[in-house]
XYZ file of C-alpha atoms in Angstrom:
117
model
C 122.262 -56.496 22.926
C 123.211 -58.638 20.314
C 121.323 -61.633 21.856
C 118.075 -59.241 22.248
C 118.558 -58.282 18.536
C 118.740 -61.743 17.549
C 115.991 -62.684 19.918
C 113.595 -59.906 18.399
C 114.641 -61.048 14.787
C 113.833 -64.700 15.738
C 110.495 -63.387 16.847
C 109.642 -61.439 13.692
C 110.537 -64.525 11.797
C 108.362 -66.720 13.752
C 105.318 -64.122 13.349
C 106.184 -64.274 9.730
C 106.131 -68.025 9.556
C 103.020 -68.081 11.502
C 101.488 -65.498 8.861
C 102.689 -67.501 5.909
C 101.338 -70.700 7.291
C 97.978 -68.822 7.718
C 98.088 -67.792 4.024
C 98.912 -71.055 2.986
C 96.080 -72.446 4.656
C 93.684 -69.834 3.215
C 94.919 -70.439 -0.318
C 94.648 -74.174 0.080
C 90.793 -73.510 1.223
C 90.376 -71.050 -2.009
C 91.841 -73.434 -4.099
C 89.476 -76.240 -2.936
C 86.326 -73.949 -3.370
C 87.718 -72.939 -6.812
C 88.144 -76.622 -7.741
C 84.710 -77.228 -6.583
C 83.298 -74.219 -8.451
C 85.198 -75.526 -11.497
C 83.522 -79.162 -11.412
C 80.172 -77.525 -10.746
C 80.527 -75.237 -13.910
C 81.673 -78.320 -16.164
C 78.778 -80.378 -14.909
C 76.198 -77.376 -15.622
C 77.776 -76.876 -18.987
C 77.833 -80.513 -19.874
C 74.002 -80.772 -18.697
C 73.242 -77.729 -20.905
C 74.997 -78.854 -23.859
C 73.768 -82.315 -23.618
C 70.858 -82.555 -21.459
C 70.227 -86.315 -22.576
C 73.755 -87.119 -21.389
C 74.571 -87.974 -17.768
C 76.941 -85.304 -15.985
C 79.238 -88.250 -14.854
C 79.645 -91.248 -16.973
C 80.857 -94.517 -15.102
C 81.468 -92.518 -11.842
C 84.175 -90.554 -13.739
C 83.714 -86.591 -13.484
C 83.544 -84.777 -16.710
C 86.877 -83.578 -17.899
C 87.708 -80.023 -19.207
C 88.596 -81.545 -22.517
C 84.886 -82.932 -22.855
C 83.452 -79.628 -21.944
C 85.537 -78.107 -24.467
C 84.916 -80.627 -27.049
C 81.177 -80.253 -26.308
C 81.258 -76.477 -26.648
C 83.315 -76.592 -29.819
C 80.661 -78.970 -31.157
C 77.808 -76.798 -30.546
C 79.639 -73.628 -31.860
C 80.335 -75.680 -35.291
C 76.679 -76.990 -35.203
C 75.622 -72.953 -34.996
C 77.939 -71.987 -37.636
C 76.437 -74.641 -39.778
C 72.774 -73.784 -39.115
C 73.747 -70.088 -39.699
C 75.037 -71.022 -43.092
C 72.213 -73.287 -43.890
C 69.786 -70.423 -43.031
C 71.813 -67.880 -45.368
C 71.483 -70.358 -48.031
C 67.684 -70.640 -47.697
C 67.427 -66.882 -47.501
C 69.241 -66.710 -50.903
C 66.962 -69.281 -52.386
C 63.767 -67.768 -50.962
C 64.933 -64.352 -52.376
C 65.553 -66.095 -55.552
C 62.184 -67.789 -55.795
C 60.347 -64.333 -54.872
C 62.178 -62.571 -57.645
C 61.016 -65.438 -60.497
C 57.521 -65.427 -58.844
C 57.390 -61.510 -59.470
C 58.815 -62.123 -62.880
C 56.174 -64.655 -63.659
C 53.457 -62.508 -62.210
C 54.360 -59.710 -64.420
C 54.702 -61.941 -67.454
C 51.013 -63.166 -66.647
C 49.799 -59.799 -66.529
C 51.276 -58.903 -69.909
C 49.700 -62.129 -71.378
C 46.384 -60.937 -69.800
C 46.487 -57.787 -71.692
C 47.582 -58.879 -74.718
C 44.857 -61.497 -74.680
C 42.182 -58.834 -73.787
C 43.314 -56.528 -76.688
C 43.294 -59.671 -78.995
C 39.506 -60.295 -78.065
């Protein structure tokens, strides 16, 4: 009976080992696909961020750090553009206000000239 129990335990362990091997193969395949998808994504991001630059430089794949730096650079440029837009809006508002003041002054001057005539 002890031998049967040992044999059954060994059989269970053999099945568990086979299952673990199967799972490991599936995980390795998933990992390979994930790496390929990451490389594809990095290449697409670099192409979008920098269309003039090739996706690979001298045969070297684009690194994650390059992608991060490019996205950071684009983000900073976007922030600068927003700041510049805000400054231009303020300048435009200021000029429009001055233009209204000048127009009002011109009207007052014209009325005064008409009254003088």
